[in-house]
PDB file of C-alpha atoms in Angstrom:
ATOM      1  CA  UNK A   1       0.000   0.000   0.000  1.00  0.00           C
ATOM      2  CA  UNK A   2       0.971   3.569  -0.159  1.00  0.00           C
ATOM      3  CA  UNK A   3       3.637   5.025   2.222  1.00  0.00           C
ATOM      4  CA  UNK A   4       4.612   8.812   2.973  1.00  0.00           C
ATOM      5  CA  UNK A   5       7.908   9.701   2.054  1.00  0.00           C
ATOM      6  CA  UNK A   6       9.647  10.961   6.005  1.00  0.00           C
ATOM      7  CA  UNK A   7      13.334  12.081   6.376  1.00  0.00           C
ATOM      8  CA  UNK A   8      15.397  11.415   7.380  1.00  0.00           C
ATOM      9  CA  UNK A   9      14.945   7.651   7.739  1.00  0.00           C
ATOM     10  CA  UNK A  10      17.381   8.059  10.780  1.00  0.00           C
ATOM     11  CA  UNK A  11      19.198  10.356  13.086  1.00  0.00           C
ATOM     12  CA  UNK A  12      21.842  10.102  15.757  1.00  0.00           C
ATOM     13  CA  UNK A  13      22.520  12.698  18.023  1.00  0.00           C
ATOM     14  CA  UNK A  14      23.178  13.678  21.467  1.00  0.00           C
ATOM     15  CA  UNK A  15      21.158  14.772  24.372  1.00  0.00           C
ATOM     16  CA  UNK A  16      20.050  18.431  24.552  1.00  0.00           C
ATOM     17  CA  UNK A  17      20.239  18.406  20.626  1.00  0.00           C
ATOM     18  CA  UNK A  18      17.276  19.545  18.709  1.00  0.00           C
ATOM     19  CA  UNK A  19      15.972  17.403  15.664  1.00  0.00           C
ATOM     20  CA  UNK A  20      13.992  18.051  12.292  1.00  0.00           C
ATOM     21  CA  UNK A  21      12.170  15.398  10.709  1.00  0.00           C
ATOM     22  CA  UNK A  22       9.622  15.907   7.209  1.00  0.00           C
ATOM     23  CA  UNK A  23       7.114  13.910   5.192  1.00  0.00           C
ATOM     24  CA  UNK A  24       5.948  14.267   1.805  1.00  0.00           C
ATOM     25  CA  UNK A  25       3.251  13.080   0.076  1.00  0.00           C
ATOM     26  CA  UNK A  26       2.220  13.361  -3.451  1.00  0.00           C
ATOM     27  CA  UNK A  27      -1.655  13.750  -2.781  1.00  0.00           C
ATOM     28  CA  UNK A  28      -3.214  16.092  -0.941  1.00  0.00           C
ATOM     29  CA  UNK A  29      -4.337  15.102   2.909  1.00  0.00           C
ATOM     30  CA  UNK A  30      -6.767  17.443   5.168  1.00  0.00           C
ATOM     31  CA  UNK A  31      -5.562  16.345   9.024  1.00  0.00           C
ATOM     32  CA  UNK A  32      -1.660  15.513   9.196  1.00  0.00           C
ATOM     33  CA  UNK A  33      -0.507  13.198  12.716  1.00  0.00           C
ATOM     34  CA  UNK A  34       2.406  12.207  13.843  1.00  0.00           C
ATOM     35  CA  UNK A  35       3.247   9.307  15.995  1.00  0.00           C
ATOM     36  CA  UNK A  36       5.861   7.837  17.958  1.00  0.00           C
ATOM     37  CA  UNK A  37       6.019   4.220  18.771  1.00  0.00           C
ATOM     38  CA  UNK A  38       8.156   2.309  20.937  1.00  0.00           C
ATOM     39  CA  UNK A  39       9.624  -1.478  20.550  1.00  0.00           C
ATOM     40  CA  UNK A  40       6.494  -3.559  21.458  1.00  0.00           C
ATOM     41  CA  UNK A  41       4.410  -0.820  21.663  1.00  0.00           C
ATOM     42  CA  UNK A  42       1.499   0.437  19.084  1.00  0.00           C
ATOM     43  CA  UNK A  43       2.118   4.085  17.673  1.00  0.00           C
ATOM     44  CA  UNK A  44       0.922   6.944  20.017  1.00  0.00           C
ATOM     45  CA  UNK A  45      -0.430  10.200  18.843  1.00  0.00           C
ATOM     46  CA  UNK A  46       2.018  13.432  19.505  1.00  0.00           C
ATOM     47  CA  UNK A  47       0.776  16.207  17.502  1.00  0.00           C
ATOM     48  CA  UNK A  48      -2.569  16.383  14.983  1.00  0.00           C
ATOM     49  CA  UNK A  49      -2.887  18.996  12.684  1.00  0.00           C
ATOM     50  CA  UNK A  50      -6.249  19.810  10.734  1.00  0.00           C
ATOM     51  CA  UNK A  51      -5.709  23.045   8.771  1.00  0.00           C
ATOM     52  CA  UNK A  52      -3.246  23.827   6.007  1.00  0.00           C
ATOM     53  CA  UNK A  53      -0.542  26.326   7.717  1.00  0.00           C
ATOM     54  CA  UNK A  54      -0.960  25.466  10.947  1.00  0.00           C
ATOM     55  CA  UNK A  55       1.784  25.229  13.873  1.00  0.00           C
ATOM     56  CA  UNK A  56       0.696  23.395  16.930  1.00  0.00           C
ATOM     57  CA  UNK A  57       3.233  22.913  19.987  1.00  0.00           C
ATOM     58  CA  UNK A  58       2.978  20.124  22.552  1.00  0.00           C
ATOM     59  CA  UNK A  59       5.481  20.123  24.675  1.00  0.00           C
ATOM     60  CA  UNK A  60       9.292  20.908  22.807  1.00  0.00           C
ATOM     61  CA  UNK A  61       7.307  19.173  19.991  1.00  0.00           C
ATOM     62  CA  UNK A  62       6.399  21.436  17.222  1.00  0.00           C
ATOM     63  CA  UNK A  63       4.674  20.643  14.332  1.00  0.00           C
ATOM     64  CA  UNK A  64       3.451  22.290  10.972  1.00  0.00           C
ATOM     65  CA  UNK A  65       0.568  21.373   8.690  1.00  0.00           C
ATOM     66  CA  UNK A  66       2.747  22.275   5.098  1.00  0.00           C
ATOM     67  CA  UNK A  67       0.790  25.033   2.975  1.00  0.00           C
ATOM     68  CA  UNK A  68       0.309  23.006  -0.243  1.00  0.00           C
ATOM     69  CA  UNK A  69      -1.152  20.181   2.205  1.00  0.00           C
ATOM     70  CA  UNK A  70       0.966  17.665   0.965  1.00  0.00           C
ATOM     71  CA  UNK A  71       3.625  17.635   3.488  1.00  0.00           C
ATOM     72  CA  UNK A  72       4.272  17.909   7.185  1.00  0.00           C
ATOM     73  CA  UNK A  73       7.151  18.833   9.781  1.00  0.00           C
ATOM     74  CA  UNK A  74       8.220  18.006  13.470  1.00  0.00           C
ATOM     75  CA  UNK A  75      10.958  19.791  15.304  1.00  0.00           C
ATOM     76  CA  UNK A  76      11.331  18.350  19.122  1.00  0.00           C
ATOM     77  CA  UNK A  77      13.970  20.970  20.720  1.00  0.00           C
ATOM     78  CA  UNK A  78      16.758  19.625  23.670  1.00  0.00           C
ATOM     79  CA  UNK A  79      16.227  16.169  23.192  1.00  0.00           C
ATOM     80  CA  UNK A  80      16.290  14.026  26.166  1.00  0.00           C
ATOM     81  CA  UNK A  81      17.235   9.940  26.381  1.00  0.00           C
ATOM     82  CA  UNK A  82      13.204   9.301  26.155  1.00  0.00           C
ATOM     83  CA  UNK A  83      12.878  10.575  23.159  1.00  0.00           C
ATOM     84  CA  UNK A  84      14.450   7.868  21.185  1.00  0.00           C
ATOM     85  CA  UNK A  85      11.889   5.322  19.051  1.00  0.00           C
ATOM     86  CA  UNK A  86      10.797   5.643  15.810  1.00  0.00           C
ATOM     87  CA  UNK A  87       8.820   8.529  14.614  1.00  0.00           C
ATOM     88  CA  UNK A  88       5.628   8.176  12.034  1.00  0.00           C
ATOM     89  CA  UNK A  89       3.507  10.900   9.818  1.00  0.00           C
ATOM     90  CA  UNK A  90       0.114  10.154   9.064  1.00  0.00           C
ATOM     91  CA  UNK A  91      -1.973  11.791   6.662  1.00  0.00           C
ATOM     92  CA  UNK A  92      -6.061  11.475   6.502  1.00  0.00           C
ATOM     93  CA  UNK A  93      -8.076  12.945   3.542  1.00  0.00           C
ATOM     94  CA  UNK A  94     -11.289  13.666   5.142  1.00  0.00           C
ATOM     95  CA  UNK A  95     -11.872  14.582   8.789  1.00  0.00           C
ATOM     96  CA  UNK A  96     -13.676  12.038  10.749  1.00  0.00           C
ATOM     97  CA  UNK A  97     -12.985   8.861  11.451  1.00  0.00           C
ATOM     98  CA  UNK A  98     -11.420   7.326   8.127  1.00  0.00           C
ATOM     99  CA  UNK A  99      -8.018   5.371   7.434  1.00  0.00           C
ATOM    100  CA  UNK A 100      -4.888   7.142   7.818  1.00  0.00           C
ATOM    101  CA  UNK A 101      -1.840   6.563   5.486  1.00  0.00           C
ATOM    102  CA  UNK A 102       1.783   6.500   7.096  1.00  0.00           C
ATOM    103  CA  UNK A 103       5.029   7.518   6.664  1.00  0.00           C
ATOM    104  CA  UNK A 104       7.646   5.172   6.523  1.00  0.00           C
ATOM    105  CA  UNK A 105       9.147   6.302   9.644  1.00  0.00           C
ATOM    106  CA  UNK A 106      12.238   8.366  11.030  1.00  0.00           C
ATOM    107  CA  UNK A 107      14.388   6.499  13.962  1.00  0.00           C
ATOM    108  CA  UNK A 108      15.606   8.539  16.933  1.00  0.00           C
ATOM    109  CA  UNK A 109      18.572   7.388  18.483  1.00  0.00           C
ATOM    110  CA  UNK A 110      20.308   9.531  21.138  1.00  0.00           C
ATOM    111  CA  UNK A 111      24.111   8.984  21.771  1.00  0.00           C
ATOM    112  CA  UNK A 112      25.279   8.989  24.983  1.00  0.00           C
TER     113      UNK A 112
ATOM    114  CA  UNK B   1     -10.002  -1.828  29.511  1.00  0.00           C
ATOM    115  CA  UNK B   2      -8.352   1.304  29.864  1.00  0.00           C
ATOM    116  CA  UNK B   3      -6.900   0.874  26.206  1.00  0.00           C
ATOM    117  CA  UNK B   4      -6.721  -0.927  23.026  1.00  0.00           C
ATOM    118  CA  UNK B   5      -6.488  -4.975  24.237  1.00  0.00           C
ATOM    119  CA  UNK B   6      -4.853  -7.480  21.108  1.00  0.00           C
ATOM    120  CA  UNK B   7      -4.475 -11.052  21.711  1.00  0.00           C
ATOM    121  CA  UNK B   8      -2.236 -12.797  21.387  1.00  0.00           C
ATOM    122  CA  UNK B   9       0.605 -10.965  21.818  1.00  0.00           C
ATOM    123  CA  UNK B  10       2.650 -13.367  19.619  1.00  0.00           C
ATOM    124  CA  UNK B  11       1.604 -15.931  17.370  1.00  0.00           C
ATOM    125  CA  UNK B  12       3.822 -18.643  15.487  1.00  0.00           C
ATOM    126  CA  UNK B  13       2.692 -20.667  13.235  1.00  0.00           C
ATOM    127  CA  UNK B  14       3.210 -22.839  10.495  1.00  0.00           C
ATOM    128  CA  UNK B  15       2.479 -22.144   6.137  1.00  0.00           C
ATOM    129  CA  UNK B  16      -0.581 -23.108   5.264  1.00  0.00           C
ATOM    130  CA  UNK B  17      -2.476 -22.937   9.053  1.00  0.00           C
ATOM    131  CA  UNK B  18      -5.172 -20.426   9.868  1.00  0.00           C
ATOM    132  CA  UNK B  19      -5.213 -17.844  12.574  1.00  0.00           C
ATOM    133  CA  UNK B  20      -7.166 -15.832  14.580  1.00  0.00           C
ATOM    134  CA  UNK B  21      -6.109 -12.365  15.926  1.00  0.00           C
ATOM    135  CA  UNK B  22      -8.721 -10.879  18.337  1.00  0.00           C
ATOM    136  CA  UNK B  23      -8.925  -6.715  19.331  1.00  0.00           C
ATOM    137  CA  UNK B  24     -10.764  -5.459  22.180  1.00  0.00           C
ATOM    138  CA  UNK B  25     -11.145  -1.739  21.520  1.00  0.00           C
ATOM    139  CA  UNK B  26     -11.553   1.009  24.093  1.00  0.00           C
ATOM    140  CA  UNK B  27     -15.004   1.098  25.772  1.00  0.00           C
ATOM    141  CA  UNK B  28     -17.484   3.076  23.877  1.00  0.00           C
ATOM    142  CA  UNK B  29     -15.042   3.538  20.604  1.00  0.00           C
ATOM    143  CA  UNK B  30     -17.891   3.223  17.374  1.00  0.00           C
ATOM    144  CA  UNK B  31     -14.274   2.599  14.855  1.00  0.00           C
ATOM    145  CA  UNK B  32     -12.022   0.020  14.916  1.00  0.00           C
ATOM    146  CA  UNK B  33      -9.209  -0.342  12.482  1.00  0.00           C
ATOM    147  CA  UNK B  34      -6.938  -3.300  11.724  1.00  0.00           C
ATOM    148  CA  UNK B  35      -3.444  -2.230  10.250  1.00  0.00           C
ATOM    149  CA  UNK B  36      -0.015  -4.479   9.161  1.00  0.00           C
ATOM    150  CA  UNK B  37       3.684  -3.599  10.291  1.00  0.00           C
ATOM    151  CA  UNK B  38       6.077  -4.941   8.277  1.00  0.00           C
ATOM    152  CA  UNK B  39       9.692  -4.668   9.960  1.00  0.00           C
ATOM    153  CA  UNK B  40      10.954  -1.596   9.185  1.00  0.00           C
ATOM    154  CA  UNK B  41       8.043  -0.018   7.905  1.00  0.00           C
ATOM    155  CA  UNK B  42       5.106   2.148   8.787  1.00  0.00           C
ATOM    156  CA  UNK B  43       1.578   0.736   9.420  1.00  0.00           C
ATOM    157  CA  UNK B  44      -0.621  -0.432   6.365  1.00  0.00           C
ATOM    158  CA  UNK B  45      -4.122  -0.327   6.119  1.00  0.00           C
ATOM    159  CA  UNK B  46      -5.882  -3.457   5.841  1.00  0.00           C
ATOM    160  CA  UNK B  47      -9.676  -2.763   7.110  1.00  0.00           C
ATOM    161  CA  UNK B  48     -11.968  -0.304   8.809  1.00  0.00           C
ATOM    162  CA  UNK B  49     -14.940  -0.855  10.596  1.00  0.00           C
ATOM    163  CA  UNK B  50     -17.950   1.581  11.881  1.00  0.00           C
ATOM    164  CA  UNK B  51     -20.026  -0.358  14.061  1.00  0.00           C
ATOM    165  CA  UNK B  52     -20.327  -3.837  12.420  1.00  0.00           C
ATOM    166  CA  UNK B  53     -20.370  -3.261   9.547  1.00  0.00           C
ATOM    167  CA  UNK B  54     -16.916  -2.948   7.376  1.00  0.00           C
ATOM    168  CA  UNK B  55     -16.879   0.639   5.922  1.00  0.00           C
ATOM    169  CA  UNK B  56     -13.428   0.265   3.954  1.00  0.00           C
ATOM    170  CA  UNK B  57     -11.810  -3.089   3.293  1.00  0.00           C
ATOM    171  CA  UNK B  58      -9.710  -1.624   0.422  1.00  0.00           C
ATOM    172  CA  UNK B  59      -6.578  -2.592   2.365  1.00  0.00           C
ATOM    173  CA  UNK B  60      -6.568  -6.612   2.936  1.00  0.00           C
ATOM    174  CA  UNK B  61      -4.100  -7.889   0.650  1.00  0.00           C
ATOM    175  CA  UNK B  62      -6.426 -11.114  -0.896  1.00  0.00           C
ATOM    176  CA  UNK B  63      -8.905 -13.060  -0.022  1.00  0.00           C
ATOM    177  CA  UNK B  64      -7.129 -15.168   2.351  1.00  0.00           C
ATOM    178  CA  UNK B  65      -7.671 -11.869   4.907  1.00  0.00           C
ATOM    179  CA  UNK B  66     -10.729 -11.880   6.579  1.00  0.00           C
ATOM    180  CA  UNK B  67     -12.295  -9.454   9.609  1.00  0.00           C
ATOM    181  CA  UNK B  68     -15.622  -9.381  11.302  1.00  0.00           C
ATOM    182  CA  UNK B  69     -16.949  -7.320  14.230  1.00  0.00           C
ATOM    183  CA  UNK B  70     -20.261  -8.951  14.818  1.00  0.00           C
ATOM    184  CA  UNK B  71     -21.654  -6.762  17.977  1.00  0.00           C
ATOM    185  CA  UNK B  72     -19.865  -3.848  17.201  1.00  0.00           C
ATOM    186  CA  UNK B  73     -16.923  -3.687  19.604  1.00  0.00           C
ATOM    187  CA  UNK B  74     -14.445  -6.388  19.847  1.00  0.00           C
ATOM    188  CA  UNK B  75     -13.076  -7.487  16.045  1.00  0.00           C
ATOM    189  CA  UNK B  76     -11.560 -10.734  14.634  1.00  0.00           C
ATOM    190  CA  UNK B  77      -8.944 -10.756  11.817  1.00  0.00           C
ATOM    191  CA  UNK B  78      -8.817 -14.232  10.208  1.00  0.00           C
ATOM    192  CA  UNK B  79      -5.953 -15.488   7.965  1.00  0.00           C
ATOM    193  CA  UNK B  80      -6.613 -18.656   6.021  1.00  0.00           C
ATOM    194  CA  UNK B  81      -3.782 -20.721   4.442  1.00  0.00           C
ATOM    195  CA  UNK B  82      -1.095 -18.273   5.882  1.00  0.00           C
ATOM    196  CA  UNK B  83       2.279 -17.532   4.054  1.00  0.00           C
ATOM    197  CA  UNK B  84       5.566 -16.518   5.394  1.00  0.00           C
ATOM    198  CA  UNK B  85       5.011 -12.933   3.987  1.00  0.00           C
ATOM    199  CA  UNK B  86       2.068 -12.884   6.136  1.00  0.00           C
ATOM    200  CA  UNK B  87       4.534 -12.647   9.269  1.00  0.00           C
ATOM    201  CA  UNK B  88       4.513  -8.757  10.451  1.00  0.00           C
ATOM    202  CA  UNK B  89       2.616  -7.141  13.791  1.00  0.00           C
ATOM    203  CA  UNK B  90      -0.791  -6.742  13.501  1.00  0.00           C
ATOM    204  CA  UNK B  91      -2.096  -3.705  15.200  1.00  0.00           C
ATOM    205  CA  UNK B  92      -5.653  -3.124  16.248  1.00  0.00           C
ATOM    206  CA  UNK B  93      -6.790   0.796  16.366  1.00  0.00           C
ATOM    207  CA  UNK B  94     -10.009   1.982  17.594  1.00  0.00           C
ATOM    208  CA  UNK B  95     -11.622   5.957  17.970  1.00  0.00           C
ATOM    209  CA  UNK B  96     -14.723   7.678  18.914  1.00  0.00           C
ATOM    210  CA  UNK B  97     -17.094   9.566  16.530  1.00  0.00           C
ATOM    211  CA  UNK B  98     -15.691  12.980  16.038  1.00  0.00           C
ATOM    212  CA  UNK B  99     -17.457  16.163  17.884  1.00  0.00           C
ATOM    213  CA  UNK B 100     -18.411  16.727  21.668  1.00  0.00           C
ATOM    214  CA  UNK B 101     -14.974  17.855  22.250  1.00  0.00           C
ATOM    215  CA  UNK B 102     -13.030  15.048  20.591  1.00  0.00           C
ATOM    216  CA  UNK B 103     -11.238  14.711  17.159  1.00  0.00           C
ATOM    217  CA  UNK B 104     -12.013  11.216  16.427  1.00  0.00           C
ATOM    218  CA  UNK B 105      -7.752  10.302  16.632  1.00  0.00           C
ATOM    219  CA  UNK B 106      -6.689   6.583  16.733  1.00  0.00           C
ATOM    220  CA  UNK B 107      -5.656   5.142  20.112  1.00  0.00           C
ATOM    221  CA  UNK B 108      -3.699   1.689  18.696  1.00  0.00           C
ATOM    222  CA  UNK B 109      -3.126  -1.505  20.445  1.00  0.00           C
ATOM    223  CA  UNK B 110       0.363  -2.801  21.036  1.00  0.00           C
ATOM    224  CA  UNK B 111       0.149  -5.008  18.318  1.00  0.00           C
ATOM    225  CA  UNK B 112       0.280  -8.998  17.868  1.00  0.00           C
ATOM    226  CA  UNK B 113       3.060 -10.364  16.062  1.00  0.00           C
ATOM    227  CA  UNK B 114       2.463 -13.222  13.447  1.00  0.00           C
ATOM    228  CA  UNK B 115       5.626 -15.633  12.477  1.00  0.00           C
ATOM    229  CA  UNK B 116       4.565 -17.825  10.039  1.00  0.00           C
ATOM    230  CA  UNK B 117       7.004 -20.516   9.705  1.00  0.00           C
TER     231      UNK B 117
END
């Protein structure tokens, strides 16, 4: 099935470091997520975005809803060791309950 | 439960056997979703349901995928004649109807993982 294009597809860096990760798409979606998920663990939801331009914090996350609609960004600023997992996007085309498409995911690893 | 309950946690098996994967979805959730994880990769789609009845099955791979949610809250995903490429974590999602202060979002299960020898 389809897959969002996310970058990078990994990152290493050190505590207190902040990180930039994207996704693409080459359709249009109305909501944007992103997700982190843990090993073992189902995806959680970090950040949902539902209108184009948008800029929602949570935390020392940060995301943006990309003004063509067909991309996304999430900034997390002075990581810390819990931050490390793997990182999904998640587009929706209609609001509402309705499948989501995901990214192909960005790993987070922090070195010590 | 509090959350999203999948059972079994892990499942081996061997080509050509049939399985059952069961979700319990969060009390009072209308949507449940069934999605694949290969290693490495992001969640597929497979099937949607609202209520009973399936309201997208555009994502099961063939007709050897199979999901029913007969009373409208806790879903079964049957695999006939499984394959090894069948082997990947199966993760149940479920979510409220959107409005009275909620955004219909997914809440997911932690998955059950399929080996199919």
């Amino acid at each position: 099935g389809q897959q969002l294009n996310q970058s990078p597809q990994s990152m290493f860096i050190q505590e207190g470091e902040d990180v930039s990760m994207n996704c693409t798409s080459s359709s249009i979606f109305n909501t944007w997520l992103w997700y982190k998920q843990d090993p073992g663990e189902g995806p959680v939801l970090l950040i949902a975005l539902y209108k184009a331009g948008e800029l929602t914090s949570n935390g020392r996350l940060t995301a943006q809803f990309g003004i063509t609609r067909k991309d996304s960004f999430l900034n997390i600023s002075a990581s810390i060791p819990s931050d490390v997992g793997i990182y999904f996007c998640a587009g929706r085309t209609n609001f509402g309950n309705e499948k989501l498409t995901f990214g192909t995911g960005t790993r987070l690893t922090i070195i010590p | 439960g509090a959350g999203v309950s999948q059972t079994p946690s892990n499942k081996v098996t061997e080509k050509g056997k049939y399985v059952e994967l069961r979700c319990d979805p969060i009390s009072g959730h209308t949507a449940l979703y069934w999605y694949r994880q290969s290693l490495g990769q992001g969640p597929e789609f497979l099937i949607y349901f609202q209520g009973t009845g399936a309201a997208d099955d555009s994502g099961l791979p063939n007709d050897r995928f199979f999901a029913v949610r007969p009373e409208g809250s806790v879903s079964t995903l049957k695999i006939q004649r499984t394959e090894r490429g069948d082997s990947a974590v199966y993760l149940c999602a479920s979510s409220s109807r959107p409005g009275q202060g909620n955004t219909g979002e997914l809440f997911f299960g932690e998955g059950s993982r399929l080996t199919v020898l």
